PDB file of N, CA and C in Angstrom:
ATOM      1  N   UNK R   1     140.922  -6.764 125.768  1.00  0.00           N
ATOM      2  CA  UNK R   1     139.876  -5.849 126.185  1.00  0.00           C
ATOM      3  C   UNK R   1     139.650  -5.907 127.676  1.00  0.00           C
ATOM      4  N   UNK R   2     138.579  -5.277 128.093  1.00  0.00           N
ATOM      5  CA  UNK R   2     138.204  -5.252 129.503  1.00  0.00           C
ATOM      6  C   UNK R   2     137.021  -6.180 129.727  1.00  0.00           C
ATOM      7  N   UNK R   3     136.933  -6.725 130.934  1.00  0.00           N
ATOM      8  CA  UNK R   3     135.874  -7.666 131.266  1.00  0.00           C
ATOM      9  C   UNK R   3     135.078  -7.156 132.458  1.00  0.00           C
ATOM     10  N   UNK R   4     133.766  -7.287 132.377  1.00  0.00           N
ATOM     11  CA  UNK R   4     132.847  -6.915 133.445  1.00  0.00           C
ATOM     12  C   UNK R   4     131.861  -8.065 133.605  1.00  0.00           C
ATOM     13  N   UNK R   5     131.471  -8.372 134.836  1.00  0.00           N
ATOM     14  CA  UNK R   5     130.578  -9.523 135.002  1.00  0.00           C
ATOM     15  C   UNK R   5     129.619  -9.324 136.161  1.00  0.00           C
ATOM     16  N   UNK R   6     128.575 -10.115 136.142  1.00  0.00           N
ATOM     17  CA  UNK R   6     127.647 -10.241 137.255  1.00  0.00           C
ATOM     18  C   UNK R   6     127.213 -11.702 137.306  1.00  0.00           C
ATOM     19  N   UNK R   7     126.184 -11.998 138.059  1.00  0.00           N
ATOM     20  CA  UNK R   7     125.726 -13.385 138.218  1.00  0.00           C
ATOM     21  C   UNK R   7     125.286 -14.030 136.919  1.00  0.00           C
ATOM     22  N   UNK R   8     124.758 -13.230 136.002  1.00  0.00           N
ATOM     23  CA  UNK R   8     124.092 -13.769 134.829  1.00  0.00           C
ATOM     24  C   UNK R   8     124.920 -13.690 133.553  1.00  0.00           C
ATOM     25  N   UNK R   9     125.815 -12.711 133.477  1.00  0.00           N
ATOM     26  CA  UNK R   9     126.531 -12.435 132.224  1.00  0.00           C
ATOM     27  C   UNK R   9     127.963 -12.001 132.464  1.00  0.00           C
ATOM     28  N   UNK R  10     128.753 -12.149 131.413  1.00  0.00           N
ATOM     29  CA  UNK R  10     130.096 -11.564 131.355  1.00  0.00           C
ATOM     30  C   UNK R  10     130.113 -10.685 130.109  1.00  0.00           C
ATOM     31  N   UNK R  11     130.613  -9.466 130.250  1.00  0.00           N
ATOM     32  CA  UNK R  11     130.722  -8.526 129.140  1.00  0.00           C
ATOM     33  C   UNK R  11     132.194  -8.230 128.923  1.00  0.00           C
ATOM     34  N   UNK R  12     132.681  -8.521 127.712  1.00  0.00           N
ATOM     35  CA  UNK R  12     134.065  -8.239 127.348  1.00  0.00           C
ATOM     36  C   UNK R  12     134.027  -7.177 126.255  1.00  0.00           C
ATOM     37  N   UNK R  13     134.752  -6.076 126.454  1.00  0.00           N
ATOM     38  CA  UNK R  13     134.719  -4.968 125.504  1.00  0.00           C
ATOM     39  C   UNK R  13     136.122  -4.661 124.999  1.00  0.00           C
ATOM     40  N   UNK R  14     136.138  -4.078 123.820  1.00  0.00           N
ATOM     41  CA  UNK R  14     137.397  -3.621 123.233  1.00  0.00           C
ATOM     42  C   UNK R  14     137.093  -2.470 122.287  1.00  0.00           C
ATOM     43  N   UNK R  15     137.900  -1.446 122.358  1.00  0.00           N
ATOM     44  CA  UNK R  15     137.720  -0.284 121.492  1.00  0.00           C
ATOM     45  C   UNK R  15     138.008  -0.664 120.044  1.00  0.00           C
ATOM     46  N   UNK R  16     137.231  -0.100 119.114  1.00  0.00           N
ATOM     47  CA  UNK R  16     137.479  -0.345 117.694  1.00  0.00           C
ATOM     48  C   UNK R  16     137.720   0.973 116.972  1.00  0.00           C
ATOM     49  N   UNK R  17     138.163   0.888 115.730  1.00  0.00           N
ATOM     50  CA  UNK R  17     138.465   2.090 114.963  1.00  0.00           C
ATOM     51  C   UNK R  17     137.332   2.451 114.015  1.00  0.00           C
ATOM     52  N   UNK R  18     136.308   1.643 113.971  1.00  0.00           N
ATOM     53  CA  UNK R  18     135.171   1.902 113.092  1.00  0.00           C
ATOM     54  C   UNK R  18     134.138   2.746 113.823  1.00  0.00           C
ATOM     55  N   UNK R  19     133.138   3.186 113.098  1.00  0.00           N
ATOM     56  CA  UNK R  19     132.077   3.975 113.708  1.00  0.00           C
ATOM     57  C   UNK R  19     130.814   3.135 113.861  1.00  0.00           C
ATOM     58  N   UNK R  20     131.008   1.865 114.175  1.00  0.00           N
ATOM     59  CA  UNK R  20     129.870   0.969 114.346  1.00  0.00           C
ATOM     60  C   UNK R  20     130.201  -0.043 115.432  1.00  0.00           C
ATOM     61  N   UNK R  21     129.289  -0.200 116.396  1.00  0.00           N
ATOM     62  CA  UNK R  21     129.486  -1.192 117.445  1.00  0.00           C
ATOM     63  C   UNK R  21     129.140  -2.570 116.897  1.00  0.00           C
ATOM     64  N   UNK R  22     130.020  -3.522 117.147  1.00  0.00           N
ATOM     65  CA  UNK R  22     129.756  -4.898 116.747  1.00  0.00           C
ATOM     66  C   UNK R  22     129.715  -5.748 118.006  1.00  0.00           C
ATOM     67  N   UNK R  23     128.931  -6.813 117.963  1.00  0.00           N
ATOM     68  CA  UNK R  23     128.836  -7.646 119.153  1.00  0.00           C
ATOM     69  C   UNK R  23     128.627  -9.112 118.778  1.00  0.00           C
ATOM     70  N   UNK R  24     128.893  -9.962 119.758  1.00  0.00           N
ATOM     71  CA  UNK R  24     128.640 -11.390 119.631  1.00  0.00           C
ATOM     72  C   UNK R  24     128.038 -11.865 120.944  1.00  0.00           C
ATOM     73  N   UNK R  25     127.243 -12.911 120.884  1.00  0.00           N
ATOM     74  CA  UNK R  25     126.693 -13.527 122.086  1.00  0.00           C
ATOM     75  C   UNK R  25     127.160 -14.978 122.126  1.00  0.00           C
ATOM     76  N   UNK R  26     127.527 -15.424 123.311  1.00  0.00           N
ATOM     77  CA  UNK R  26     128.052 -16.776 123.477  1.00  0.00           C
ATOM     78  C   UNK R  26     127.332 -17.450 124.633  1.00  0.00           C
ATOM     79  N   UNK R  27     126.936 -18.691 124.418  1.00  0.00           N
ATOM     80  CA  UNK R  27     126.393 -19.534 125.478  1.00  0.00           C
ATOM     81  C   UNK R  27     127.082 -20.895 125.344  1.00  0.00           C
ATOM     82  N   UNK R  28     127.915 -21.222 126.299  1.00  0.00           N
ATOM     83  CA  UNK R  28     128.669 -22.469 126.220  1.00  0.00           C
ATOM     84  C   UNK R  28     127.826 -23.650 126.689  1.00  0.00           C
ATOM     85  N   UNK R  29     128.390 -24.832 126.621  1.00  0.00           N
ATOM     86  CA  UNK R  29     127.656 -26.027 127.032  1.00  0.00           C
ATOM     87  C   UNK R  29     127.455 -26.093 128.537  1.00  0.00           C
ATOM     88  N   UNK R  30     128.151 -25.254 129.279  1.00  0.00           N
ATOM     89  CA  UNK R  30     127.912 -25.174 130.728  1.00  0.00           C
ATOM     90  C   UNK R  30     126.501 -24.688 131.017  1.00  0.00           C
ATOM     91  N   UNK R  31     125.959 -23.888 130.101  1.00  0.00           N
ATOM     92  CA  UNK R  31     124.615 -23.334 130.273  1.00  0.00           C
ATOM     93  C   UNK R  31     123.562 -24.426 130.158  1.00  0.00           C
ATOM     94  N   UNK R  32     123.759 -25.374 129.264  1.00  0.00           N
ATOM     95  CA  UNK R  32     122.798 -26.451 129.087  1.00  0.00           C
ATOM     96  C   UNK R  32     122.850 -27.004 127.679  1.00  0.00           C
ATOM     97  N   UNK R  33     121.787 -27.686 127.311  1.00  0.00           N
ATOM     98  CA  UNK R  33     121.691 -28.258 125.975  1.00  0.00           C
ATOM     99  C   UNK R  33     121.437 -27.187 124.930  1.00  0.00           C
ATOM    100  N   UNK R  34     121.240 -27.617 123.695  1.00  0.00           N
ATOM    101  CA  UNK R  34     121.070 -26.689 122.575  1.00  0.00           C
ATOM    102  C   UNK R  34     119.878 -25.763 122.776  1.00  0.00           C
ATOM    103  N   UNK R  35     118.781 -26.288 123.289  1.00  0.00           N
ATOM    104  CA  UNK R  35     117.585 -25.463 123.484  1.00  0.00           C
ATOM    105  C   UNK R  35     117.857 -24.358 124.496  1.00  0.00           C
ATOM    106  N   UNK R  36     118.498 -24.693 125.602  1.00  0.00           N
ATOM    107  CA  UNK R  36     118.802 -23.702 126.638  1.00  0.00           C
ATOM    108  C   UNK R  36     119.815 -22.676 126.138  1.00  0.00           C
ATOM    109  N   UNK R  37     120.831 -23.136 125.405  1.00  0.00           N
ATOM    110  CA  UNK R  37     121.821 -22.199 124.878  1.00  0.00           C
ATOM    111  C   UNK R  37     121.188 -21.222 123.898  1.00  0.00           C
ATOM    112  N   UNK R  38     120.333 -21.716 123.022  1.00  0.00           N
ATOM    113  CA  UNK R  38     119.657 -20.835 122.066  1.00  0.00           C
ATOM    114  C   UNK R  38     118.728 -19.856 122.767  1.00  0.00           C
ATOM    115  N   UNK R  39     118.046 -20.298 123.816  1.00  0.00           N
ATOM    116  CA  UNK R  39     117.172 -19.396 124.573  1.00  0.00           C
ATOM    117  C   UNK R  39     117.993 -18.271 125.194  1.00  0.00           C
ATOM    118  N   UNK R  40     119.142 -18.610 125.767  1.00  0.00           N
ATOM    119  CA  UNK R  40     120.018 -17.589 126.357  1.00  0.00           C
ATOM    120  C   UNK R  40     120.476 -16.586 125.305  1.00  0.00           C
ATOM    121  N   UNK R  41     120.871 -17.079 124.153  1.00  0.00           N
ATOM    122  CA  UNK R  41     121.343 -16.176 123.091  1.00  0.00           C
ATOM    123  C   UNK R  41     120.224 -15.276 122.597  1.00  0.00           C
ATOM    124  N   UNK R  42     119.016 -15.802 122.468  1.00  0.00           N
ATOM    125  CA  UNK R  42     117.874 -14.957 122.059  1.00  0.00           C
ATOM    126  C   UNK R  42     117.614 -13.874 123.085  1.00  0.00           C
ATOM    127  N   UNK R  43     117.662 -14.228 124.365  1.00  0.00           N
ATOM    128  CA  UNK R  43     117.424 -13.242 125.424  1.00  0.00           C
ATOM    129  C   UNK R  43     118.487 -12.148 125.396  1.00  0.00           C
ATOM    130  N   UNK R  44     119.739 -12.522 125.210  1.00  0.00           N
ATOM    131  CA  UNK R  44     120.812 -11.520 125.179  1.00  0.00           C
ATOM    132  C   UNK R  44     120.683 -10.620 123.955  1.00  0.00           C
ATOM    133  N   UNK R  45     120.411 -11.199 122.782  1.00  0.00           N
ATOM    134  CA  UNK R  45     120.271 -10.397 121.559  1.00  0.00           C
ATOM    135  C   UNK R  45     119.127  -9.396 121.674  1.00  0.00           C
ATOM    136  N   UNK R  46     118.007  -9.825 122.249  1.00  0.00           N
ATOM    137  CA  UNK R  46     116.861  -8.911 122.356  1.00  0.00           C
ATOM    138  C   UNK R  46     117.188  -7.733 123.269  1.00  0.00           C
ATOM    139  N   UNK R  47     117.954  -7.967 124.336  1.00  0.00           N
ATOM    140  CA  UNK R  47     118.326  -6.866 125.245  1.00  0.00           C
ATOM    141  C   UNK R  47     119.310  -5.917 124.564  1.00  0.00           C
ATOM    142  N   UNK R  48     120.227  -6.448 123.778  1.00  0.00           N
ATOM    143  CA  UNK R  48     121.181  -5.586 123.069  1.00  0.00           C
ATOM    144  C   UNK R  48     120.441  -4.733 122.041  1.00  0.00           C
ATOM    145  N   UNK R  49     119.489  -5.309 121.328  1.00  0.00           N
ATOM    146  CA  UNK R  49     118.712  -4.536 120.353  1.00  0.00           C
ATOM    147  C   UNK R  49     117.915  -3.441 121.041  1.00  0.00           C
ATOM    148  N   UNK R  50     117.435  -3.725 122.247  1.00  0.00           N
ATOM    149  CA  UNK R  50     116.682  -2.740 123.013  1.00  0.00           C
ATOM    150  C   UNK R  50     117.574  -1.535 123.371  1.00  0.00           C
ATOM    151  N   UNK R  51     118.849  -1.786 123.616  1.00  0.00           N
ATOM    152  CA  UNK R  51     119.789  -0.726 124.005  1.00  0.00           C
ATOM    153  C   UNK R  51     120.603  -0.186 122.842  1.00  0.00           C
ATOM    154  N   UNK R  52     120.371  -0.651 121.638  1.00  0.00           N
ATOM    155  CA  UNK R  52     121.235  -0.361 120.488  1.00  0.00           C
ATOM    156  C   UNK R  52     121.480   1.128 120.266  1.00  0.00           C
ATOM    157  N   UNK R  53     120.462   1.960 120.412  1.00  0.00           N
ATOM    158  CA  UNK R  53     120.647   3.388 120.135  1.00  0.00           C
ATOM    159  C   UNK R  53     121.427   4.107 121.241  1.00  0.00           C
ATOM    160  N   UNK R  54     121.625   3.458 122.392  1.00  0.00           N
ATOM    161  CA  UNK R  54     122.365   4.070 123.499  1.00  0.00           C
ATOM    162  C   UNK R  54     123.793   3.558 123.625  1.00  0.00           C
ATOM    163  N   UNK R  55     124.138   2.481 122.929  1.00  0.00           N
ATOM    164  CA  UNK R  55     125.458   1.868 123.062  1.00  0.00           C
ATOM    165  C   UNK R  55     126.484   2.666 122.269  1.00  0.00           C
ATOM    166  N   UNK R  56     127.637   2.895 122.881  1.00  0.00           N
ATOM    167  CA  UNK R  56     128.727   3.643 122.236  1.00  0.00           C
ATOM    168  C   UNK R  56     129.147   2.933 120.961  1.00  0.00           C
ATOM    169  N   UNK R  57     129.358   3.704 119.904  1.00  0.00           N
ATOM    170  CA  UNK R  57     129.665   3.148 118.584  1.00  0.00           C
ATOM    171  C   UNK R  57     131.138   2.775 118.405  1.00  0.00           C
ATOM    172  N   UNK R  58     131.997   3.162 119.339  1.00  0.00           N
ATOM    173  CA  UNK R  58     133.422   2.925 119.147  1.00  0.00           C
ATOM    174  C   UNK R  58     133.957   1.712 119.907  1.00  0.00           C
ATOM    175  N   UNK R  59     133.075   0.757 120.218  1.00  0.00           N
ATOM    176  CA  UNK R  59     133.488  -0.449 120.932  1.00  0.00           C
ATOM    177  C   UNK R  59     132.877  -1.695 120.302  1.00  0.00           C
ATOM    178  N   UNK R  60     133.611  -2.781 120.369  1.00  0.00           N
ATOM    179  CA  UNK R  60     133.089  -4.107 120.074  1.00  0.00           C
ATOM    180  C   UNK R  60     132.901  -4.797 121.412  1.00  0.00           C
ATOM    181  N   UNK R  61     131.937  -5.696 121.503  1.00  0.00           N
ATOM    182  CA  UNK R  61     131.745  -6.396 122.764  1.00  0.00           C
ATOM    183  C   UNK R  61     131.205  -7.803 122.550  1.00  0.00           C
ATOM    184  N   UNK R  62     131.441  -8.623 123.557  1.00  0.00           N
ATOM    185  CA  UNK R  62     130.962  -9.998 123.582  1.00  0.00           C
ATOM    186  C   UNK R  62     130.190 -10.187 124.877  1.00  0.00           C
ATOM    187  N   UNK R  63     128.997 -10.732 124.774  1.00  0.00           N
ATOM    188  CA  UNK R  63     128.200 -11.095 125.943  1.00  0.00           C
ATOM    189  C   UNK R  63     128.259 -12.607 126.100  1.00  0.00           C
ATOM    190  N   UNK R  64     128.655 -13.063 127.277  1.00  0.00           N
ATOM    191  CA  UNK R  64     128.775 -14.494 127.554  1.00  0.00           C
ATOM    192  C   UNK R  64     127.765 -14.862 128.630  1.00  0.00           C
ATOM    193  N   UNK R  65     126.942 -15.850 128.334  1.00  0.00           N
ATOM    194  CA  UNK R  65     125.895 -16.267 129.268  1.00  0.00           C
ATOM    195  C   UNK R  65     126.471 -17.146 130.369  1.00  0.00           C
ATOM    196  N   UNK R  66     125.917 -17.000 131.548  1.00  0.00           N
ATOM    197  CA  UNK R  66     126.200 -17.896 132.662  1.00  0.00           C
ATOM    198  C   UNK R  66     124.943 -18.729 132.902  1.00  0.00           C
ATOM    199  N   UNK R  67     125.076 -19.893 133.526  1.00  0.00           N
ATOM    200  CA  UNK R  67     123.907 -20.776 133.701  1.00  0.00           C
ATOM    201  C   UNK R  67     122.718 -20.134 134.418  1.00  0.00           C
ATOM    202  N   UNK R  68     122.952 -19.183 135.313  1.00  0.00           N
ATOM    203  CA  UNK R  68     121.862 -18.534 136.048  1.00  0.00           C
ATOM    204  C   UNK R  68     120.954 -17.702 135.152  1.00  0.00           C
ATOM    205  N   UNK R  69     121.400 -17.405 133.936  1.00  0.00           N
ATOM    206  CA  UNK R  69     120.604 -16.608 132.998  1.00  0.00           C
ATOM    207  C   UNK R  69     119.281 -17.284 132.676  1.00  0.00           C
ATOM    208  N   UNK R  70     119.239 -18.595 132.728  1.00  0.00           N
ATOM    209  CA  UNK R  70     118.006 -19.325 132.406  1.00  0.00           C
ATOM    210  C   UNK R  70     116.919 -19.125 133.452  1.00  0.00           C
ATOM    211  N   UNK R  71     117.296 -18.889 134.700  1.00  0.00           N
ATOM    212  CA  UNK R  71     116.304 -18.780 135.774  1.00  0.00           C
ATOM    213  C   UNK R  71     115.877 -17.348 136.089  1.00  0.00           C
ATOM    214  N   UNK R  72     116.554 -16.367 135.553  1.00  0.00           N
ATOM    215  CA  UNK R  72     116.263 -14.981 135.919  1.00  0.00           C
ATOM    216  C   UNK R  72     115.047 -14.458 135.148  1.00  0.00           C
ATOM    217  N   UNK R  73     114.260 -13.602 135.812  1.00  0.00           N
ATOM    218  CA  UNK R  73     113.106 -13.004 135.138  1.00  0.00           C
ATOM    219  C   UNK R  73     113.565 -11.838 134.255  1.00  0.00           C
ATOM    220  N   UNK R  74     112.685 -11.405 133.365  1.00  0.00           N
ATOM    221  CA  UNK R  74     113.031 -10.412 132.341  1.00  0.00           C
ATOM    222  C   UNK R  74     113.435  -9.060 132.942  1.00  0.00           C
ATOM    223  N   UNK R  75     112.734  -8.609 133.957  1.00  0.00           N
ATOM    224  CA  UNK R  75     113.021  -7.299 134.543  1.00  0.00           C
ATOM    225  C   UNK R  75     114.412  -7.281 135.185  1.00  0.00           C
ATOM    226  N   UNK R  76     114.742  -8.327 135.922  1.00  0.00           N
ATOM    227  CA  UNK R  76     116.052  -8.417 136.559  1.00  0.00           C
ATOM    228  C   UNK R  76     117.148  -8.512 135.512  1.00  0.00           C
ATOM    229  N   UNK R  77     116.897  -9.255 134.446  1.00  0.00           N
ATOM    230  CA  UNK R  77     117.876  -9.366 133.367  1.00  0.00           C
ATOM    231  C   UNK R  77     118.106  -8.015 132.703  1.00  0.00           C
ATOM    232  N   UNK R  78     117.037  -7.273 132.437  1.00  0.00           N
ATOM    233  CA  UNK R  78     117.176  -5.941 131.841  1.00  0.00           C
ATOM    234  C   UNK R  78     118.037  -5.040 132.718  1.00  0.00           C
ATOM    235  N   UNK R  79     117.756  -5.037 134.013  1.00  0.00           N
ATOM    236  CA  UNK R  79     118.524  -4.197 134.936  1.00  0.00           C
ATOM    237  C   UNK R  79     119.991  -4.604 134.978  1.00  0.00           C
ATOM    238  N   UNK R  80     120.247  -5.907 134.994  1.00  0.00           N
ATOM    239  CA  UNK R  80     121.631  -6.355 135.093  1.00  0.00           C
ATOM    240  C   UNK R  80     122.420  -6.036 133.834  1.00  0.00           C
ATOM    241  N   UNK R  81     121.786  -6.105 132.658  1.00  0.00           N
ATOM    242  CA  UNK R  81     122.485  -5.761 131.422  1.00  0.00           C
ATOM    243  C   UNK R  81     122.782  -4.267 131.373  1.00  0.00           C
ATOM    244  N   UNK R  82     121.827  -3.453 131.768  1.00  0.00           N
ATOM    245  CA  UNK R  82     122.058  -2.002 131.798  1.00  0.00           C
ATOM    246  C   UNK R  82     123.190  -1.672 132.763  1.00  0.00           C
ATOM    247  N   UNK R  83     123.201  -2.307 133.930  1.00  0.00           N
ATOM    248  CA  UNK R  83     124.270  -2.060 134.904  1.00  0.00           C
ATOM    249  C   UNK R  83     125.634  -2.454 134.350  1.00  0.00           C
ATOM    250  N   UNK R  84     125.694  -3.591 133.653  1.00  0.00           N
ATOM    251  CA  UNK R  84     126.963  -4.015 133.061  1.00  0.00           C
ATOM    252  C   UNK R  84     127.471  -3.002 132.044  1.00  0.00           C
ATOM    253  N   UNK R  85     126.587  -2.560 131.160  1.00  0.00           N
ATOM    254  CA  UNK R  85     126.987  -1.602 130.132  1.00  0.00           C
ATOM    255  C   UNK R  85     127.366  -0.259 130.754  1.00  0.00           C
ATOM    256  N   UNK R  86     126.689   0.133 131.831  1.00  0.00           N
ATOM    257  CA  UNK R  86     127.053   1.380 132.510  1.00  0.00           C
ATOM    258  C   UNK R  86     128.421   1.261 133.168  1.00  0.00           C
ATOM    259  N   UNK R  87     128.683   0.134 133.829  1.00  0.00           N
ATOM    260  CA  UNK R  87     129.984  -0.075 134.448  1.00  0.00           C
ATOM    261  C   UNK R  87     131.099  -0.056 133.417  1.00  0.00           C
ATOM    262  N   UNK R  88     130.806  -0.587 132.239  1.00  0.00           N
ATOM    263  CA  UNK R  88     131.801  -0.612 131.162  1.00  0.00           C
ATOM    264  C   UNK R  88     131.936   0.739 130.481  1.00  0.00           C
ATOM    265  N   UNK R  89     131.034   1.662 130.766  1.00  0.00           N
ATOM    266  CA  UNK R  89     131.069   2.982 130.156  1.00  0.00           C
ATOM    267  C   UNK R  89     130.617   2.978 128.699  1.00  0.00           C
ATOM    268  N   UNK R  90     129.757   2.031 128.336  1.00  0.00           N
ATOM    269  CA  UNK R  90     129.309   1.902 126.955  1.00  0.00           C
ATOM    270  C   UNK R  90     127.965   2.539 126.653  1.00  0.00           C
ATOM    271  N   UNK R  91     127.261   3.024 127.675  1.00  0.00           N
ATOM    272  CA  UNK R  91     125.948   3.631 127.437  1.00  0.00           C
ATOM    273  C   UNK R  91     126.059   5.139 127.353  1.00  0.00           C
ATOM    274  N   UNK R  92     125.528   5.689 126.268  1.00  0.00           N
ATOM    275  CA  UNK R  92     125.433   7.136 126.132  1.00  0.00           C
ATOM    276  C   UNK R  92     124.240   7.608 126.929  1.00  0.00           C
ATOM    277  N   UNK R  93     124.422   8.636 127.735  1.00  0.00           N
ATOM    278  CA  UNK R  93     123.336   9.106 128.586  1.00  0.00           C
ATOM    279  C   UNK R  93     122.486  10.190 127.940  1.00  0.00           C
ATOM    280  N   UNK R  94     122.899  10.695 126.790  1.00  0.00           N
ATOM    281  CA  UNK R  94     122.163  11.799 126.172  1.00  0.00           C
ATOM    282  C   UNK R  94     120.920  11.346 125.425  1.00  0.00           C
ATOM    283  N   UNK R  95     120.681  10.064 125.262  1.00  0.00           N
ATOM    284  CA  UNK R  95     119.487   9.611 124.539  1.00  0.00           C
ATOM    285  C   UNK R  95     118.569   8.864 125.452  1.00  0.00           C
TER     286      UNK R  95
END
């Protein structure tokens, strides 16, 4: 697939043949202990759910957390995720 990244996240996408977008979130041990990794995954999942109706249905994607994700505020994180999905061409603009 294709990879897109910023300071906080890496987005890896691949086209699928189904009519449903599937995703996974990953936070490695580089991010921190179990509590920090789970916090990162919760933050990423909540942002994906927020964008769910705008995400293209013909792609699968993986969001990978970087350690800086723990220090970023919610507004900056929202903007960076939207920018990543726009760069990847995964956001539908009609909704």
